[in-house]
């Protein structure tokens, strides 16, 4: 199976999994708010935010393992794959043990910040269930890296796809039988364990020579792994400041009900971010493999091509969100959630600017030039926290959104393009021309669709689906015709033919394909 086919196949499954998550979220959020109540749903969101900090125990090692296994795959060094996997497995196991101790400590200390006895019991049980599950997840991360490193994201995300379907079905059954948020936690833990078991089994099939034997534990790997991961870790801490502290700020200065309203906007924000991240994230190991062979020209070609795709997807998704989401939220959650739309619009503009350039992240992580991301995210995160605290007292959740949006826009416009181009010796003018010229094409196509479909928008799923469909029918043919060269279109067609089993048709000579892939 060719690398192009593996990339598209992996990206397709990642995107399908993301679309499933989005669809289920749109169904489950109002469903859970109705059945649990706005306050108790706010409690569920708050607990999830707190337990999300467990990911810091990873200290960025997951990204390091995927990066070094990818490089070993590029060099066809099977022994190095075993050494990296085995070494990381035992490190992750130690992290899991720390997570178990942390969970017990947090559960024991719940009474210090939860004063209602009934709430205290709920917090304690959920912290124990989810915390222990997160801790036991750590050793599996060594196996998960095998999928991305071998460009087999289709396997990993295929498992996630099935898990999401089953978990959602069992949650609905539990809620319909008068279960509460403890039932939600039990269902999530049970199927997370089953999914992790499937990942371990499939990792050995993807990499038959895989081993976690202690004899492959290599102390010399620790320096390279942690030397890479430390910047990833600091970057993840920065991400907490960027996006994960908002709920705590709103809880402290507004109320739990406002947490739910803010969460509606942030869930839509996360859906857009995750969709584009899943689409372009699959190319990170490919950059690592090319870097392992020393082929920087291939890296530059692929980076520009993926950036162009990311730009058109970002402007379409972000633009249609601004145009139609007010009516969607009224239909989805009710008119009382109009403030969620205001929050979303404030954040979505800088998000489009950032997501257009999303391939910068897998590029820099893939070639071990990710220090910039760490420093940039840290600066943005600290600015986010300071501005959110400054605005929240006067503007409420709108002020928190402003605190998130301003630093994001500055980083996306000023800092990100400069460093990415320097890292791969790409002329900044060439990159800027690509962004500006294709953004103009995309915005014109989007505006034409809005003129034709926008007047028919209404808080009705049928009308909204029709409007977005009209937008897509106008936008994508224009984007493909005027935004991509014949060679780029030929490469896309060739990959599609491989995926459909009709690769015998010649759509471009080899020299044309080389230009972009």
PDB file of N, CA, C and O in Angstrom, residues 3 7 70 148 151 282-291 293 299 302-303 306 517:
ATOM      1  N   UNK A   3       2.328   5.187   0.307  1.00  0.00           N
ATOM      2  CA  UNK A   3       2.223   6.164   1.387  1.00  0.00           C
ATOM      3  C   UNK A   3       1.054   7.119   1.145  1.00  0.00           C
ATOM      4  O   UNK A   3       0.358   7.521   2.083  1.00  0.00           O
ATOM      5  N   UNK A   7      -1.904   7.684   3.774  1.00  0.00           N
ATOM      6  CA  UNK A   7      -2.195   9.005   4.315  1.00  0.00           C
ATOM      7  C   UNK A   7      -3.657   9.376   4.142  1.00  0.00           C
ATOM      8  O   UNK A   7      -4.316   9.832   5.071  1.00  0.00           O
ATOM      9  N   UNK A  70       8.693   7.035  14.060  1.00  0.00           N
ATOM     10  CA  UNK A  70       8.532   7.423  12.657  1.00  0.00           C
ATOM     11  C   UNK A  70       9.887   7.537  11.965  1.00  0.00           C
ATOM     12  O   UNK A  70      10.064   7.072  10.830  1.00  0.00           O
ATOM     13  N   UNK A 148       0.458   5.708  14.306  1.00  0.00           N
ATOM     14  CA  UNK A 148       0.777   6.946  13.589  1.00  0.00           C
ATOM     15  C   UNK A 148       2.129   6.855  12.907  1.00  0.00           C
ATOM     16  O   UNK A 148       2.309   7.365  11.790  1.00  0.00           O
ATOM     17  N   UNK A 151       1.899   5.188   9.651  1.00  0.00           N
ATOM     18  CA  UNK A 151       0.832   5.765   8.821  1.00  0.00           C
ATOM     19  C   UNK A 151      -0.417   4.894   8.820  1.00  0.00           C
ATOM     20  O   UNK A 151      -1.134   4.822   7.830  1.00  0.00           O
ATOM     21  N   UNK A 282      -2.208  13.746  10.306  1.00  0.00           N
ATOM     22  CA  UNK A 282      -1.668  12.494   9.791  1.00  0.00           C
ATOM     23  C   UNK A 282      -0.358  12.696   9.042  1.00  0.00           C
ATOM     24  O   UNK A 282       0.418  11.747   8.864  1.00  0.00           O
ATOM     25  N   UNK A 283      -0.052  13.927   8.608  1.00  0.00           N
ATOM     26  CA  UNK A 283       1.164  14.143   7.824  1.00  0.00           C
ATOM     27  C   UNK A 283       2.407  14.304   8.685  1.00  0.00           C
ATOM     28  O   UNK A 283       3.524  14.296   8.171  1.00  0.00           O
ATOM     29  N   UNK A 284       2.255  14.446  10.003  1.00  0.00           N
ATOM     30  CA  UNK A 284       3.408  14.612  10.872  1.00  0.00           C
ATOM     31  C   UNK A 284       4.443  13.504  10.738  1.00  0.00           C
ATOM     32  O   UNK A 284       5.643  13.771  10.530  1.00  0.00           O
ATOM     33  N   UNK A 285       4.047  12.220  10.845  1.00  0.00           N
ATOM     34  CA  UNK A 285       5.019  11.134  10.651  1.00  0.00           C
ATOM     35  C   UNK A 285       5.656  11.145   9.261  1.00  0.00           C
ATOM     36  O   UNK A 285       6.811  10.734   9.111  1.00  0.00           O
ATOM     37  N   UNK A 286       4.920  11.608   8.261  1.00  0.00           N
ATOM     38  CA  UNK A 286       5.488  11.686   6.910  1.00  0.00           C
ATOM     39  C   UNK A 286       6.636  12.696   6.873  1.00  0.00           C
ATOM     40  O   UNK A 286       7.687  12.444   6.267  1.00  0.00           O
ATOM     41  N   UNK A 287       6.456  13.841   7.544  1.00  0.00           N
ATOM     42  CA  UNK A 287       7.545  14.811   7.638  1.00  0.00           C
ATOM     43  C   UNK A 287       8.746  14.201   8.357  1.00  0.00           C
ATOM     44  O   UNK A 287       9.895  14.447   7.981  1.00  0.00           O
ATOM     45  N   UNK A 288       8.475  13.415   9.416  1.00  0.00           N
ATOM     46  CA  UNK A 288       9.577  12.778  10.147  1.00  0.00           C
ATOM     47  C   UNK A 288      10.324  11.794   9.260  1.00  0.00           C
ATOM     48  O   UNK A 288      11.562  11.713   9.300  1.00  0.00           O
ATOM     49  N   UNK A 289       9.588  11.026   8.461  1.00  0.00           N
ATOM     50  CA  UNK A 289      10.236  10.061   7.577  1.00  0.00           C
ATOM     51  C   UNK A 289      11.087  10.779   6.529  1.00  0.00           C
ATOM     52  O   UNK A 289      12.221  10.366   6.235  1.00  0.00           O
ATOM     53  N   UNK A 290      10.573  11.874   5.950  1.00  0.00           N
ATOM     54  CA  UNK A 290      11.349  12.639   4.975  1.00  0.00           C
ATOM     55  C   UNK A 290      12.571  13.277   5.626  1.00  0.00           C
ATOM     56  O   UNK A 290      13.656  13.325   5.029  1.00  0.00           O
ATOM     57  N   UNK A 291      12.404  13.752   6.859  1.00  0.00           N
ATOM     58  CA  UNK A 291      13.541  14.340   7.576  1.00  0.00           C
ATOM     59  C   UNK A 291      14.594  13.280   7.880  1.00  0.00           C
ATOM     60  O   UNK A 291      15.800  13.549   7.821  1.00  0.00           O
ATOM     61  N   UNK A 293      15.347  10.892   5.984  1.00  0.00           N
ATOM     62  CA  UNK A 293      16.082  10.683   4.726  1.00  0.00           C
ATOM     63  C   UNK A 293      16.809  11.956   4.273  1.00  0.00           C
ATOM     64  O   UNK A 293      17.480  11.954   3.248  1.00  0.00           O
ATOM     65  N   UNK A 299       9.757  17.945   1.969  1.00  0.00           N
ATOM     66  CA  UNK A 299       9.040  18.530   3.100  1.00  0.00           C
ATOM     67  C   UNK A 299       8.393  19.845   2.692  1.00  0.00           C
ATOM     68  O   UNK A 299       7.224  20.109   3.016  1.00  0.00           O
ATOM     69  N   UNK A 302       5.319  19.239   0.310  1.00  0.00           N
ATOM     70  CA  UNK A 302       4.155  18.685   1.001  1.00  0.00           C
ATOM     71  C   UNK A 302       3.547  19.690   1.971  1.00  0.00           C
ATOM     72  O   UNK A 302       2.315  19.767   2.117  1.00  0.00           O
ATOM     73  N   UNK A 303       4.396  20.482   2.616  1.00  0.00           N
ATOM     74  CA  UNK A 303       3.895  21.490   3.550  1.00  0.00           C
ATOM     75  C   UNK A 303       3.014  22.509   2.836  1.00  0.00           C
ATOM     76  O   UNK A 303       1.921  22.848   3.303  1.00  0.00           O
ATOM     77  N   UNK A 306      -0.372  20.805   1.731  1.00  0.00           N
ATOM     78  CA  UNK A 306      -1.294  20.557   2.849  1.00  0.00           C
ATOM     79  C   UNK A 306      -1.811  21.876   3.414  1.00  0.00           C
ATOM     80  O   UNK A 306      -2.965  21.971   3.835  1.00  0.00           O
ATOM     81  N   UNK A 517       3.605  15.831  -4.098  1.00  0.00           N
ATOM     82  CA  UNK A 517       3.544  14.741  -3.131  1.00  0.00           C
ATOM     83  C   UNK A 517       4.814  13.927  -3.097  1.00  0.00           C
ATOM     84  O   UNK A 517       4.973  13.130  -2.232  1.00  0.00           O
TER      85      UNK A 517
END
